[in-house]
Amino acid sequence: AQSVTQPDIHITVSEGASLELRCNYSYGATPYLFWYVQSPGQGLQLLLKYFSGDTLVQGIKGFEAEFKRSQSSFNLRKPSVHWSDAAEYFCAVANTNAGKSTFGDGTTLTVKP
Amino acid sequence: DTGVSQDPRHKITKRGQNVTFRCDPISEHNRLYWYRQTLGQGPEFLTYFQNEAQLEKSRLLSDRFSAERPKGSFSTLEIQRTEQGDSAMYLCASSLGDKPQHFGDGTRLSIL
């Protein structure tokens, strides 16, 4: 069975600082991996996805993520955080690009001025 | 492209009542998914349709839950005899073929 672990429940960073959100997955085959962002009371917005090819993927809003098969990780990064990035971030794994997704429990990002 | 639309945005009901939610996917999206999200957790898969066919149901979907997509366009999710544990955000997503899913803003259900 596929599963996702996001070890950090809550992260606080200062505006302008770099950010890394951790994601570890468990999946038997080659996974489709996703990062989503959710603002309070809203649905999920896709930031980026990985299936194959270059292990460093670029997404929207200046985010990137790196797939490391040996570590079963897909960590999300941003070089300089903006106050508007404060939200909840979810990592997800699926068996196809549009298959049912299994989500982690999320990481809440707080941005200090 | 008007996005995935869910109605209502909020529903408050008494325990034991039946509730029905509606999801209108992005037009021409042939796949439609329902997820449930409780506080502090990520969304959990409930069921999905390809056109009008319901292809998979999670074990989370007890016999009190039923979902339909009668004409392969909008979908409804009904919960009968609601219980306190049904309080959650119910999210709908749609996709076109093998493209990634687009999510609606959800219906928040509160059981009194």
Coordinates of C-alpha atoms in Angstrom, one line a residue:
Chain A
A1 CA 0.0 0.0 0.0
Q2 CA 1.2 3.5 -0.7
S3 CA 1.8 6.0 2.1
V4 CA 3.2 9.4 2.6
T5 CA 4.9 10.9 5.7
Q6 CA 5.4 14.5 6.2
P7 CA 7.6 14.6 9.4
D8 CA 7.1 18.3 10.1
I9 CA 3.7 19.3 11.3
H10 CA 4.5 23.0 11.6
I11 CA 7.4 25.1 10.2
T12 CA 8.1 28.7 10.8
V13 CA 10.5 30.7 8.7
S14 CA 11.3 34.4 8.3
E15 CA 10.3 36.2 5.1
G16 CA 13.1 36.0 2.6
A17 CA 14.6 32.9 4.2
S18 CA 14.9 29.6 2.4
L19 CA 12.4 26.8 2.9
E20 CA 12.5 23.0 2.7
L21 CA 9.5 20.8 3.5
R22 CA 10.1 17.1 3.8
C23 CA 8.2 14.3 2.3
N24 CA 8.9 10.6 2.4
Y25 CA 6.8 8.1 0.5
S26 CA 6.3 4.3 0.4
Y27 CA 5.3 2.8 -2.9
G28 CA 6.2 -0.4 -4.7
A29 CA 6.7 0.8 -8.2
T30 CA 7.6 4.1 -9.8
P31 CA 5.4 6.7 -8.1
Y32 CA 3.8 9.8 -9.4
L33 CA 4.6 12.4 -6.7
F34 CA 2.8 15.7 -6.2
W35 CA 3.0 18.8 -3.9
Y36 CA -0.2 20.8 -3.3
V37 CA -0.8 24.0 -1.3
Q38 CA -4.0 24.7 0.5
S39 CA -5.1 28.1 2.0
P40 CA -7.7 28.1 4.8
G41 CA -11.2 27.2 3.6
Q42 CA -10.0 26.4 0.1
G43 CA -9.2 23.5 -2.1
L44 CA -5.8 22.2 -3.1
Q45 CA -3.7 23.8 -5.8
L46 CA -1.1 21.8 -7.6
L47 CA 2.4 23.2 -7.1
L48 CA 4.4 20.6 -9.1
K49 CA 4.5 16.9 -10.0
Y50 CA 7.1 14.3 -10.8
F51 CA 6.9 11.1 -12.7
S52 CA 10.0 10.5 -14.6
G53 CA 13.0 12.3 -16.2
D54 CA 14.9 15.1 -14.4
T55 CA 14.7 14.5 -10.7
L56 CA 14.6 18.2 -10.0
V57 CA 11.2 19.6 -11.0
Q58 CA 10.2 23.2 -11.1
G59 CA 6.7 24.3 -10.1
I60 CA 4.6 27.4 -9.8
K61 CA 5.3 30.3 -7.4
G62 CA 9.0 29.6 -7.4
F63 CA 8.8 26.2 -5.8
E64 CA 10.9 23.2 -6.8
A65 CA 11.2 19.6 -5.5
E66 CA 13.8 16.9 -5.8
F67 CA 13.0 13.2 -6.2
K68 CA 15.5 11.0 -4.5
R69 CA 14.7 7.3 -5.1
S70 CA 17.4 6.0 -2.7
Q71 CA 15.9 8.0 0.1
S72 CA 12.2 7.6 -0.9
S73 CA 12.0 11.4 -0.6
F74 CA 10.4 14.3 -2.5
N75 CA 11.3 17.4 -0.6
L76 CA 9.9 20.8 -1.6
R77 CA 12.1 23.8 -1.6
K78 CA 11.9 27.6 -2.2
P79 CA 15.0 29.8 -2.0
S80 CA 13.2 32.9 -0.6
V81 CA 9.8 32.7 1.1
H82 CA 7.2 35.4 0.8
W83 CA 4.5 36.2 3.4
S84 CA 1.9 35.0 0.9
D85 CA 3.4 31.5 1.0
A86 CA 1.9 30.9 4.5
A87 CA -0.5 27.9 4.0
E88 CA -0.7 24.2 4.4
Y89 CA 1.4 22.0 2.1
F90 CA 0.5 18.5 1.2
C91 CA 2.7 15.8 -0.5
A92 CA 0.9 13.1 -2.3
V93 CA 1.7 9.9 -4.2
A94 CA -0.3 8.1 -6.9
N95 CA 0.1 5.2 -9.2
T96 CA -0.7 7.2 -12.3
N97 CA -0.9 10.9 -13.2
A98 CA -4.6 10.9 -12.6
G99 CA -5.1 8.0 -10.2
K100 CA -6.3 8.2 -6.7
S101 CA -3.8 10.0 -4.5
T102 CA -2.6 9.2 -1.0
F103 CA -1.8 12.3 0.9
G104 CA 0.4 13.1 3.8
D105 CA -1.0 14.9 6.8
G106 CA 0.4 18.2 5.7
T107 CA 2.9 20.8 7.0
T108 CA 1.6 24.2 8.1
L109 CA 4.0 27.0 7.1
T110 CA 4.0 30.2 9.1
V111 CA 6.0 33.1 7.7
K112 CA 7.4 35.7 10.2
P113 CA 7.8 39.3 9.0
Chain B
D1 CA -12.4 26.9 -17.6
T2 CA -14.5 27.8 -14.6
G3 CA -12.9 25.4 -12.2
V4 CA -14.4 22.7 -10.1
S5 CA -17.5 23.9 -8.3
Q6 CA -18.9 22.4 -5.1
D7 CA -22.2 23.2 -3.5
P8 CA -23.0 24.0 -0.8
R9 CA -19.8 25.5 0.7
H10 CA -21.0 24.8 4.2
K11 CA -23.6 22.5 5.6
I12 CA -24.7 22.3 9.2
T13 CA -27.1 19.5 10.1
K14 CA -28.3 17.5 13.0
R15 CA -27.1 14.0 13.7
G16 CA -29.2 11.4 11.9
Q17 CA -30.2 13.6 9.0
N18 CA -29.3 12.9 5.4
V19 CA -27.2 15.3 3.4
T20 CA -26.3 15.6 -0.3
F21 CA -23.4 17.5 -1.8
R22 CA -23.0 18.4 -5.5
C23 CA -19.8 18.7 -7.5
D24 CA -19.6 20.2 -11.0
P25 CA -16.3 19.3 -12.6
I26 CA -14.4 21.2 -15.2
S27 CA -16.3 20.7 -18.4
E28 CA -15.1 17.8 -20.5
H29 CA -13.1 16.3 -17.6
N30 CA -14.0 12.6 -17.7
R31 CA -12.7 11.7 -14.3
L32 CA -14.2 12.8 -11.0
Y33 CA -12.9 12.1 -7.5
W34 CA -14.3 12.5 -4.0
Y35 CA -12.0 13.0 -1.0
R36 CA -12.7 13.6 2.7
Q37 CA -10.4 15.8 4.8
T38 CA -10.6 16.0 8.6
L39 CA -9.0 18.6 10.7
G40 CA -5.2 18.3 10.8
Q41 CA -5.1 15.6 8.2
G42 CA -4.6 15.3 4.5
P43 CA -7.4 14.4 2.1
E44 CA -8.5 10.7 2.1
F45 CA -9.7 9.1 -1.1
L46 CA -13.4 8.0 -1.1
T47 CA -14.3 7.1 -4.6
Y48 CA -13.8 8.0 -8.3
F49 CA -15.7 7.9 -11.6
Q50 CA -14.6 7.7 -15.1
N51 CA -17.5 9.2 -17.1
E52 CA -20.6 7.7 -15.4
A53 CA -18.9 4.5 -14.1
Q54 CA -17.9 4.4 -10.5
L55 CA -14.5 2.6 -10.8
E56 CA -13.3 2.4 -7.2
K57 CA -14.6 2.9 -3.7
S58 CA -12.6 3.2 -0.6
R59 CA -13.3 1.1 2.5
L60 CA -13.9 4.5 4.2
L61 CA -17.1 4.7 2.2
S62 CA -19.5 2.9 4.4
D63 CA -23.0 1.8 3.3
R64 CA -24.3 5.2 4.5
F65 CA -22.4 6.9 1.8
S66 CA -23.4 6.8 -1.9
A67 CA -22.0 8.7 -4.9
E68 CA -23.5 9.0 -8.3
R69 CA -22.5 10.6 -11.6
P70 CA -25.6 9.9 -13.7
K71 CA -24.7 11.5 -17.0
G72 CA -21.0 11.6 -16.6
S73 CA -21.0 15.3 -15.8
F74 CA -21.9 16.5 -12.2
S75 CA -21.7 14.2 -9.3
T76 CA -23.6 13.9 -6.0
L77 CA -22.4 12.5 -2.7
E78 CA -25.1 11.5 -0.2
I79 CA -24.6 10.7 3.4
Q80 CA -27.5 9.0 5.2
R81 CA -28.1 9.0 8.9
T82 CA -25.2 11.3 9.6
E83 CA -22.9 10.7 12.6
Q84 CA -20.6 13.0 14.5
G85 CA -17.6 11.4 12.8
D86 CA -18.9 12.5 9.4
S87 CA -17.9 16.1 10.2
A88 CA -15.2 17.0 7.7
M89 CA -14.4 18.8 4.5
Y90 CA -15.6 16.9 1.4
L91 CA -13.4 17.7 -1.6
C92 CA -14.2 17.0 -5.2
A93 CA -11.5 16.9 -8.0
S94 CA -11.7 16.3 -11.7
S95 CA -9.2 15.4 -14.4
L96 CA -9.1 15.0 -18.1
G97 CA -7.7 11.6 -18.9
D98 CA -4.3 11.2 -17.5
K99 CA -3.8 14.9 -16.6
P100 CA -3.4 15.9 -12.9
Q101 CA -6.5 16.5 -10.8
H102 CA -8.0 19.9 -10.2
F103 CA -9.7 20.4 -6.8
G104 CA -12.8 22.4 -5.8
D105 CA -13.0 24.4 -2.6
G106 CA -14.9 21.7 -0.8
T107 CA -18.0 21.4 1.2
R108 CA -17.6 21.7 5.0
L109 CA -20.0 19.5 6.9
S110 CA -20.7 20.1 10.5
I111 CA -22.8 17.7 12.5
L112 CA -24.6 19.0 15.6

